[in-house]
XYZ file of C-alpha atoms in Angstrom:
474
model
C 0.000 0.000 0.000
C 1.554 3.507 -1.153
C 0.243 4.855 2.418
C 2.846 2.192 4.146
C 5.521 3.643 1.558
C 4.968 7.366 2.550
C 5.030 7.025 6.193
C 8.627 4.900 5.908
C 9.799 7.380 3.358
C 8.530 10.515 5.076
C 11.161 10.068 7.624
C 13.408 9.236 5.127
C 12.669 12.745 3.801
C 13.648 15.008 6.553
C 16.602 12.891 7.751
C 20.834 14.037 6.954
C 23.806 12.019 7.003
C 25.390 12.573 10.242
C 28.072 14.570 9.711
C 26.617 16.588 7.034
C 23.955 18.386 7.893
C 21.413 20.319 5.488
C 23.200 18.306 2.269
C 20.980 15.712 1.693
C 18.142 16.692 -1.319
C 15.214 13.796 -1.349
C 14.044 12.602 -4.509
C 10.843 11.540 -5.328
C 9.855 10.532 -8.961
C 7.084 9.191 -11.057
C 8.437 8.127 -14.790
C 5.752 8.981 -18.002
C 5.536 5.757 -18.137
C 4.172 4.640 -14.566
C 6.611 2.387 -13.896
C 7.833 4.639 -11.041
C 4.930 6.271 -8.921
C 5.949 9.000 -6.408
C 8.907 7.011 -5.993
C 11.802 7.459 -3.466
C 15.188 7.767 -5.294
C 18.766 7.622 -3.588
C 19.404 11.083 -2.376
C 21.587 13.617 -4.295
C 24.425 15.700 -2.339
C 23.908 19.873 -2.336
C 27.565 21.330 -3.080
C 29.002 24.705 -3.367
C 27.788 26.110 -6.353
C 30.733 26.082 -8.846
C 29.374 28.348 -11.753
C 29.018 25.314 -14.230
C 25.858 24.803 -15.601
C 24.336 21.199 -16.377
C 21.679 21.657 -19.032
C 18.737 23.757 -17.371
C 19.210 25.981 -14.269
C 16.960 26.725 -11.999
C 17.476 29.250 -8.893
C 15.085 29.214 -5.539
C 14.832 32.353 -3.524
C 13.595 30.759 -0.156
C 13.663 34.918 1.108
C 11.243 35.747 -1.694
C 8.232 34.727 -0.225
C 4.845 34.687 -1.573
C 1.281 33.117 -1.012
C 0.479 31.356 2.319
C -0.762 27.962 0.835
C -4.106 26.107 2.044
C -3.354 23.445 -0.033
C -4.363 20.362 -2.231
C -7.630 17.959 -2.006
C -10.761 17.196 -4.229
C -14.078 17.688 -3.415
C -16.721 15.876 -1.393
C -19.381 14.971 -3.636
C -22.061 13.032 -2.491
C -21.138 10.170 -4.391
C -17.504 10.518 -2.373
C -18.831 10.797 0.629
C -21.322 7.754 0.517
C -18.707 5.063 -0.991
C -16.245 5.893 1.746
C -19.208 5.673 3.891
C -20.747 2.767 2.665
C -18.424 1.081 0.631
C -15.883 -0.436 2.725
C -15.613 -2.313 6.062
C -14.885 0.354 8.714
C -11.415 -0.754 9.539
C -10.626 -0.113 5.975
C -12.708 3.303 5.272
C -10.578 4.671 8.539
C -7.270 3.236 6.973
C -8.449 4.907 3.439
C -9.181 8.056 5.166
C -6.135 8.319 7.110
C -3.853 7.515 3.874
C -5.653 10.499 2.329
C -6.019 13.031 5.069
C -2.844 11.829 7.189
C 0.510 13.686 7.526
C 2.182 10.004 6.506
C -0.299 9.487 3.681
C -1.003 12.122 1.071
C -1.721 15.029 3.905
C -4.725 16.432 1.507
C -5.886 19.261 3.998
C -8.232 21.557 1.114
C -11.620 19.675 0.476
C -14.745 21.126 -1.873
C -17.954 20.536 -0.787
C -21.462 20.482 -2.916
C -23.868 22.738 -0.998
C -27.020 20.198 -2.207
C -26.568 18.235 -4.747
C -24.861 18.043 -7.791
C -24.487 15.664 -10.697
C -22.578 13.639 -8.320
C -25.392 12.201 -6.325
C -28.295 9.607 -6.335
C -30.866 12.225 -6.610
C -31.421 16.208 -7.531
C -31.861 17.622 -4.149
C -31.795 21.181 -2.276
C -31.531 21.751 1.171
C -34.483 23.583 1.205
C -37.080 21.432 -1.148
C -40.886 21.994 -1.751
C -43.610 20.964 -3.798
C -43.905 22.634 -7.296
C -45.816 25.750 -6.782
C -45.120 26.641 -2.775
C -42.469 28.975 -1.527
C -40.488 29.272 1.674
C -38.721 32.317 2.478
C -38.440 31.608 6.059
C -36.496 28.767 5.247
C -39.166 26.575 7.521
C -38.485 23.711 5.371
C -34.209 24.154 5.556
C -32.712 20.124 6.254
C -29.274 19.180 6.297
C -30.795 15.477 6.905
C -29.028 14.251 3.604
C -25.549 15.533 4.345
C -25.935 14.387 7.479
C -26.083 10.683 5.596
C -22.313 10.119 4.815
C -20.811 13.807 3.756
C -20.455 15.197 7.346
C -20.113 11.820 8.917
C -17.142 11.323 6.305
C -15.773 14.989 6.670
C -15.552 14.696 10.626
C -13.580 11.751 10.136
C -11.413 13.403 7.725
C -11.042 16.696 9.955
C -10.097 14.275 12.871
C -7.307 12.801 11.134
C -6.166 16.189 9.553
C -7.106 18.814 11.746
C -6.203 21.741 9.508
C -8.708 20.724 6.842
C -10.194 23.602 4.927
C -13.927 23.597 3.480
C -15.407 25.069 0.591
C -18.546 24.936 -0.343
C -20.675 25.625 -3.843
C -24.436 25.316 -4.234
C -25.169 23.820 -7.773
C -28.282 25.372 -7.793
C -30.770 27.356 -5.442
C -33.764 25.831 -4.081
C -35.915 25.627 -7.350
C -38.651 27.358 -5.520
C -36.050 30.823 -5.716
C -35.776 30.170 -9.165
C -37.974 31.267 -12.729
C -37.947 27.668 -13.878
C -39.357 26.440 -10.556
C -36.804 23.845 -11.005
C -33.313 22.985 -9.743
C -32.554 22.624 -14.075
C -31.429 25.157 -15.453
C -32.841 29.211 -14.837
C -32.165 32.001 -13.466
C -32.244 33.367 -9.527
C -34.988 35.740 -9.210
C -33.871 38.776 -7.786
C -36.919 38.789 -5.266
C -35.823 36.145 -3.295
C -32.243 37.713 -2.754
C -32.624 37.757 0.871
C -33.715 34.379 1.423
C -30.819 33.211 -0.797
C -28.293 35.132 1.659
C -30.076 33.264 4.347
C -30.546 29.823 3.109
C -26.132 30.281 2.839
C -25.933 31.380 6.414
C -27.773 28.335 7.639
C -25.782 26.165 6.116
C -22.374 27.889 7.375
C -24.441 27.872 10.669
C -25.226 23.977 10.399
C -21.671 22.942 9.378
C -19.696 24.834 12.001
C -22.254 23.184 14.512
C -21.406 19.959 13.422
C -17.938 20.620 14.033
C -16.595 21.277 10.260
C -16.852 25.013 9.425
C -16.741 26.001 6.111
C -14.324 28.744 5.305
C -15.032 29.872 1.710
C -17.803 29.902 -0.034
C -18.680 30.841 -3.802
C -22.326 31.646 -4.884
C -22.593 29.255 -7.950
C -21.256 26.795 -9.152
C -20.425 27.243 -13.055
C -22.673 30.374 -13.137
C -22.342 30.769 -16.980
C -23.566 26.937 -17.589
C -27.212 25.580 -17.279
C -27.072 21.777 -17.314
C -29.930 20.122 -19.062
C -30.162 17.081 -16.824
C -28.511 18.115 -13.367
C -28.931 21.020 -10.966
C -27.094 23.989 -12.537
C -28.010 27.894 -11.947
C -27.507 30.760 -14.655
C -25.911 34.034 -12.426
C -24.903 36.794 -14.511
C -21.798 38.956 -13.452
C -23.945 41.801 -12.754
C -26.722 39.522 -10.688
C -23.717 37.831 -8.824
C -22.134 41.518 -7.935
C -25.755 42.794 -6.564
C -26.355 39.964 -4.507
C -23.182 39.898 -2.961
C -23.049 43.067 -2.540
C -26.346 43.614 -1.033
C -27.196 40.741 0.308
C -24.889 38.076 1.102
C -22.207 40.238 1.840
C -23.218 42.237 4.552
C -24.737 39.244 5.773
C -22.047 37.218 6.465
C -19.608 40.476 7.395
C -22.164 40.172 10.680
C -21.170 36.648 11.257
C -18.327 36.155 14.306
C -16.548 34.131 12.172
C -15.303 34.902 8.676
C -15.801 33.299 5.652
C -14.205 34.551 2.644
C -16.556 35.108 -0.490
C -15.429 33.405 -4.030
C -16.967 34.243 -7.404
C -16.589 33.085 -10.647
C -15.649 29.055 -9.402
C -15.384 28.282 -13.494
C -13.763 28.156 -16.240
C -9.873 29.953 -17.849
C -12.160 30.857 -20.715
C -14.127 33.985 -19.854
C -12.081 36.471 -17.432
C -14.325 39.409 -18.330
C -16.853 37.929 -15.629
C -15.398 37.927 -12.519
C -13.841 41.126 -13.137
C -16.755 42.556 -14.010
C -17.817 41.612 -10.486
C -14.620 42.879 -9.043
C -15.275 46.153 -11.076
C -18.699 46.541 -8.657
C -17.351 48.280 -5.619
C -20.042 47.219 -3.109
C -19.632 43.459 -4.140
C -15.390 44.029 -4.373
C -15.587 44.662 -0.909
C -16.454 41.644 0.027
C -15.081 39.158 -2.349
C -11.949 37.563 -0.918
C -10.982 35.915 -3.924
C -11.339 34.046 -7.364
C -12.128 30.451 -7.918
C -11.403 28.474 -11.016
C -11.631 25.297 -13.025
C -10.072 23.789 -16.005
C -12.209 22.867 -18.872
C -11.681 25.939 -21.535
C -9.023 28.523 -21.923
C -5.645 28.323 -20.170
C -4.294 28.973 -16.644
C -2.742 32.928 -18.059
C -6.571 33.698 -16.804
C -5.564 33.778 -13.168
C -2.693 35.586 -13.523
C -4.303 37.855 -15.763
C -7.422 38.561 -13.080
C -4.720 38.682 -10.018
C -2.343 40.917 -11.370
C -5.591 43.619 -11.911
C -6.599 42.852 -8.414
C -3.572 41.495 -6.223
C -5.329 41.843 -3.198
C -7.877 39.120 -3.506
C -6.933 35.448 -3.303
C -6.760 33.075 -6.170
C -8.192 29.508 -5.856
C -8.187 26.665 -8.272
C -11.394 24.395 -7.569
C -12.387 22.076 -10.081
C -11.155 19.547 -12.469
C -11.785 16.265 -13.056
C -9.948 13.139 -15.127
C -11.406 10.783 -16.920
C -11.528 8.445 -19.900
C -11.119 10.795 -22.500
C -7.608 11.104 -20.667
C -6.501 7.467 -20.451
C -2.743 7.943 -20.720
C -0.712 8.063 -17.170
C 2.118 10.449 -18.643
C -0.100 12.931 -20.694
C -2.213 13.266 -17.682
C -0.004 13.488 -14.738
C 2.196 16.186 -17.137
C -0.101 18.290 -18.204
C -2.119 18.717 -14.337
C 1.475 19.123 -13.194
C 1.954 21.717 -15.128
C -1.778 23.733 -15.135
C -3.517 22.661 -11.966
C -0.064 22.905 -9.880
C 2.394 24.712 -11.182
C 0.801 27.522 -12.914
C -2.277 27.788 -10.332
C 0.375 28.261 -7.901
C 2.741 30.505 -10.157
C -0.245 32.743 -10.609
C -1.038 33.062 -6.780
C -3.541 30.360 -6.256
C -3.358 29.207 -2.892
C -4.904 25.699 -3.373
C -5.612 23.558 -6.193
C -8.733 21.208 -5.913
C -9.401 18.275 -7.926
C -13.175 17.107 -8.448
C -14.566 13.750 -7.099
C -12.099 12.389 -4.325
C -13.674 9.051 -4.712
C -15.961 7.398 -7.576
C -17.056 3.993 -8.086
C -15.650 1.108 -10.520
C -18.855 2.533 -13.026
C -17.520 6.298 -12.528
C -20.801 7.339 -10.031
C -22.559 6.810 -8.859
C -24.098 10.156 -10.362
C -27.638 11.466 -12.206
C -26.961 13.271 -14.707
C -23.838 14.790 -15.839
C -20.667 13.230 -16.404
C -20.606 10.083 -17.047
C -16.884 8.573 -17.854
C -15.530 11.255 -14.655
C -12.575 9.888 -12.915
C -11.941 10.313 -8.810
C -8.983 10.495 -7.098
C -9.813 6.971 -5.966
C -11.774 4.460 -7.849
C -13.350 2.362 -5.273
C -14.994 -1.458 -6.373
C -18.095 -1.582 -4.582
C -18.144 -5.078 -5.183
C -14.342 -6.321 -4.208
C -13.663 -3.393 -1.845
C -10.523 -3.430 -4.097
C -8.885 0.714 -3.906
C -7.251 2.120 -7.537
C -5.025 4.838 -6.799
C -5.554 7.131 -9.648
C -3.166 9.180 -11.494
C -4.845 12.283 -9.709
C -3.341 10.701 -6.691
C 0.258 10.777 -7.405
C -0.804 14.702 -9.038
C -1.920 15.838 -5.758
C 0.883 13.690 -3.447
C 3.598 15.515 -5.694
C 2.755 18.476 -3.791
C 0.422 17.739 -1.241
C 2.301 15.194 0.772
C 5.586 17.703 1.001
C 3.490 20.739 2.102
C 2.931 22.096 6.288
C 0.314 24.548 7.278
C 1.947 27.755 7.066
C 3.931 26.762 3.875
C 4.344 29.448 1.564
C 5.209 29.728 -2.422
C 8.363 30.844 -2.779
C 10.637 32.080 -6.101
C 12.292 30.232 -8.596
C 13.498 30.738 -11.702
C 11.218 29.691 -15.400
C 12.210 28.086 -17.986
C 10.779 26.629 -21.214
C 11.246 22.624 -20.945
C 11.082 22.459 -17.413
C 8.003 23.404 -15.334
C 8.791 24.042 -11.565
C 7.116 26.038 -8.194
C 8.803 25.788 -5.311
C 7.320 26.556 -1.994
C 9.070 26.682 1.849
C 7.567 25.220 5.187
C 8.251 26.899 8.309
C 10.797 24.685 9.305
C 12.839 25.850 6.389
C 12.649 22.763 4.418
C 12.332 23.331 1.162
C 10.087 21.910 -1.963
C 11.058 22.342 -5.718
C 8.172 20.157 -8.048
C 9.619 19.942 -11.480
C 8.504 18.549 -15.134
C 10.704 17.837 -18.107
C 8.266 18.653 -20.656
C 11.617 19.114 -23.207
C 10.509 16.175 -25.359
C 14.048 14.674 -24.234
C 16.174 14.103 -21.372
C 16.968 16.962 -19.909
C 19.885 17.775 -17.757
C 19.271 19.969 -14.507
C 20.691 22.234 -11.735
C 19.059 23.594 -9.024
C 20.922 26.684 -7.145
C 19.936 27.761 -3.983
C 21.843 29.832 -1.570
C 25.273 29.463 -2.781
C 24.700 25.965 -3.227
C 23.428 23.675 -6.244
C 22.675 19.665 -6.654
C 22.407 18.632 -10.336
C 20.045 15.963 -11.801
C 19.452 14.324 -15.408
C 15.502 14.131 -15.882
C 14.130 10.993 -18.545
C 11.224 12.399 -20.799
C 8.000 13.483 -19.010
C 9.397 12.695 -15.457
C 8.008 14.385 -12.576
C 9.852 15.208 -9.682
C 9.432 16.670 -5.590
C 12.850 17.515 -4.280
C 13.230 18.367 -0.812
C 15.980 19.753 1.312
C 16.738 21.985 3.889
C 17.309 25.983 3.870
C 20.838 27.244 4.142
C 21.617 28.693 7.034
C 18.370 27.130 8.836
C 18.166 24.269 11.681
C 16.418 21.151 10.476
C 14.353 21.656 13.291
């Protein structure tokens, strides 16, 4: 089991030969070919840096210090939640938990969580549901009786084994009664029920911090420029989205004693103009924290783009998903490498979340939606029998290196080789690298007055860790 391999090789990790203290750079590798998966590699020795270069050099700046990272994770669909409620003898759900959540395992500590339902469950549900026709805007009829099922049971677990675990949540649609279609398909918000909207969020932050798993970020739609045709989905302009923050939901939670940041967007590279035309709305700008993102048209510039206009709001990236169209380990595990990790975090993102952290061996179960999706995890209902996914070894790249409190720091860019690097606050450092040359590619890595030097096969990716000069490995 990998988990078994990453709690003997974490220690491996932070350990020096005595003698030589702060030398020693961990390796850990997975080939384009899978035949090495987040594998630990001898060591390689940090020397004086000499001034020779050995193909493609790259320098870290530990002192140049930049986002405070939340970190990696996937989100908590329904479907998730209920096989690693359901699925698996309890001795082995804890074990699967604790190999995903654990500081030994892959140490995910960022999770996503559908506020209702979304193509990822067994049925089309708010938490706020009545019968075609009738309203409530007192919220009379509000239930958290189906996350209460397996998603909280599952995220409580989760949250006891990492205790830093972050939350945030999307709605995929508002109760259909709030809506023109009177459906949770497709339509629009109507601007009436603004108020009740605002509400129906705070009693969910309300329910999920009582249950002992508050939410810290929220976003107001999931996908607001898509309207599904057979799952929940909600059409929210840029200029709807601004007013209700800004009116509504805003000051609403700004009463709250405990903050929760405000996302917009939560969609795709492809259309920038619409969360900065939200941004451009002063009354909403003042309380959206940040910008969330997923994957599935245009390119990762977007982010950047967005954050350079407003660098004081956070950048997240929150959804993407593999799947069958993307059957081939190396393509895969390259190109989220280099979009969902290293440019998210190049362009200020502080956490990168994948979708489902767990589907079954059909890819559900689901209604609706997609229907050839690939989790994290695949897990067999019927043999019990765990696939660790190439999303897996994506997210432990990164995720199993990272501490709360670790920051991105600089390093240099180059063309064939991708990298980030980020520092925890012990001073142990994390370069993630891929040699997207097209050939092998030789490689130094400088870092105060110092250097180790690598050769990297085609399509490798690879986590190198060592400690700061001039810093106790404590």
């Amino acid at each position: 089991m990998l988990a078994a391999t990453l709690a003997l090789t974490a220690v491996t990790a932070c350990a020096t030969p005595q003698g030589s203290p702060s030398r020693a750079v961990s390796v850990w590798a997975s080939s384009a070919d899978a035949s090495r998966k987040l594998a630990h590699e001898d060591d390689l020795r940090l020397r004086p840096a000499s001034g020779a270069v050995d193909g493609v050099t790259v320098t870290v700046e530990p002192d140049k210090r930049e986002q405070v990272m939340v970190g990696f994770g996937a989100a908590m669909t329904d479907a998730s939640a209920q096989l690693l409620e359901t699925a698996l003898p309890k001795a082995e759900r804890d074990r699967l938990i604790s190999e995903l959540f654990g500081r030994d395992g892959l140490a995910l500590s960022f999770v996503r969580v559908p506020i209702g339902a979304s193509d990822f469950s067994r049925e089309h549900y708010s938490l706020d549901d009545m019968p075609s026709g009738r309203t409530d805007p007192g919220l009379a009829h509000f239930s958290m009786a189906k996350p209460m099922q397996a998603q909280i049971p599952v995220l409580k677990a989760a949250k006891a084994v990492n205790p830093n675990l972050a939350l945030m949540a999307t709605p995929w649609s508002a109760p259909a009664w709030m809506k023109d279609t009177d459906s949770l398909i497709r339509g629009h918000l109507r601007p009436e029920v603004y108020p009740a909207f605002a509400a129906y969020f705070t009693r969910y932050l309300d329910a999920m911090a009582a249950q002992g798993v508050p939410v810290r970020w929220i976003s107001v739609q999931n996908e607001p420029h898509f309207e599904p045709d057979n799952y929940p989905g909600m059409r929210f302009d840029p200029a709807d989205r601004a007013r209700f923050i800004g009116e509504f939901l805003g000051p609403q939670l700004a009463r709250r004693k405990t903050p929760v940041g405000i996302l917009d967007w939560d969609h795709n590279w492809d259309q920038p103009e619409s969360p900065l035309a939200v941004l451009s709305d002063p009354r909403a700008r003042r309380y959206v924290s940040g910008i969330a993102w997923h994957c599935y048209a245009g390119d990762p510039s977007a982010m950047a783009a967005v954050h350079a206009a407003y660098p004081g709001k956070d950048v997240f990236f929150t959804e993407c998903s593999g799947g069958e169209w993307a059957p081939h380990w190396g393509e895969t595990l390259g190109w989220m490498i280099d979009n969902l990790v290293i440019a998210a975090s190049r362009s200020g993102s502080r956490g990168t979340l994948l979708w489902n952290l767990a589907l079954d061996e059909n890819h559900g179960p689901h209604l609706g939606g997609c229907g050839d999706c690939r989790g994290v995890v695949t897990i067999d209902r019927k043999s019990g029998a765990i696939t660790r996914n190439v999303e897996y070894y994506v997210l432990a790249h990164a995720s199993h290196f990272l501490r709360p409190g670790a920051r991105r720091i600089a390093s240099s860019q180059t063309d064939t080789i991708a990298d980030v690097a980020f520092r925890n606050p012990d001073g142990t450092l994390i370069l993630l690298v891929h040699n997207r040359s097209g050939k092998p590619a030789g490689l130094t890595v400088r870092e105060g007055g110092r250097e180790f030097h690598a050769v990297l096969p085609v399509g490798e990716v690879v986590t190198y860790t060592w400690q700061q000069a001039g810093k106790n490995n404590r």
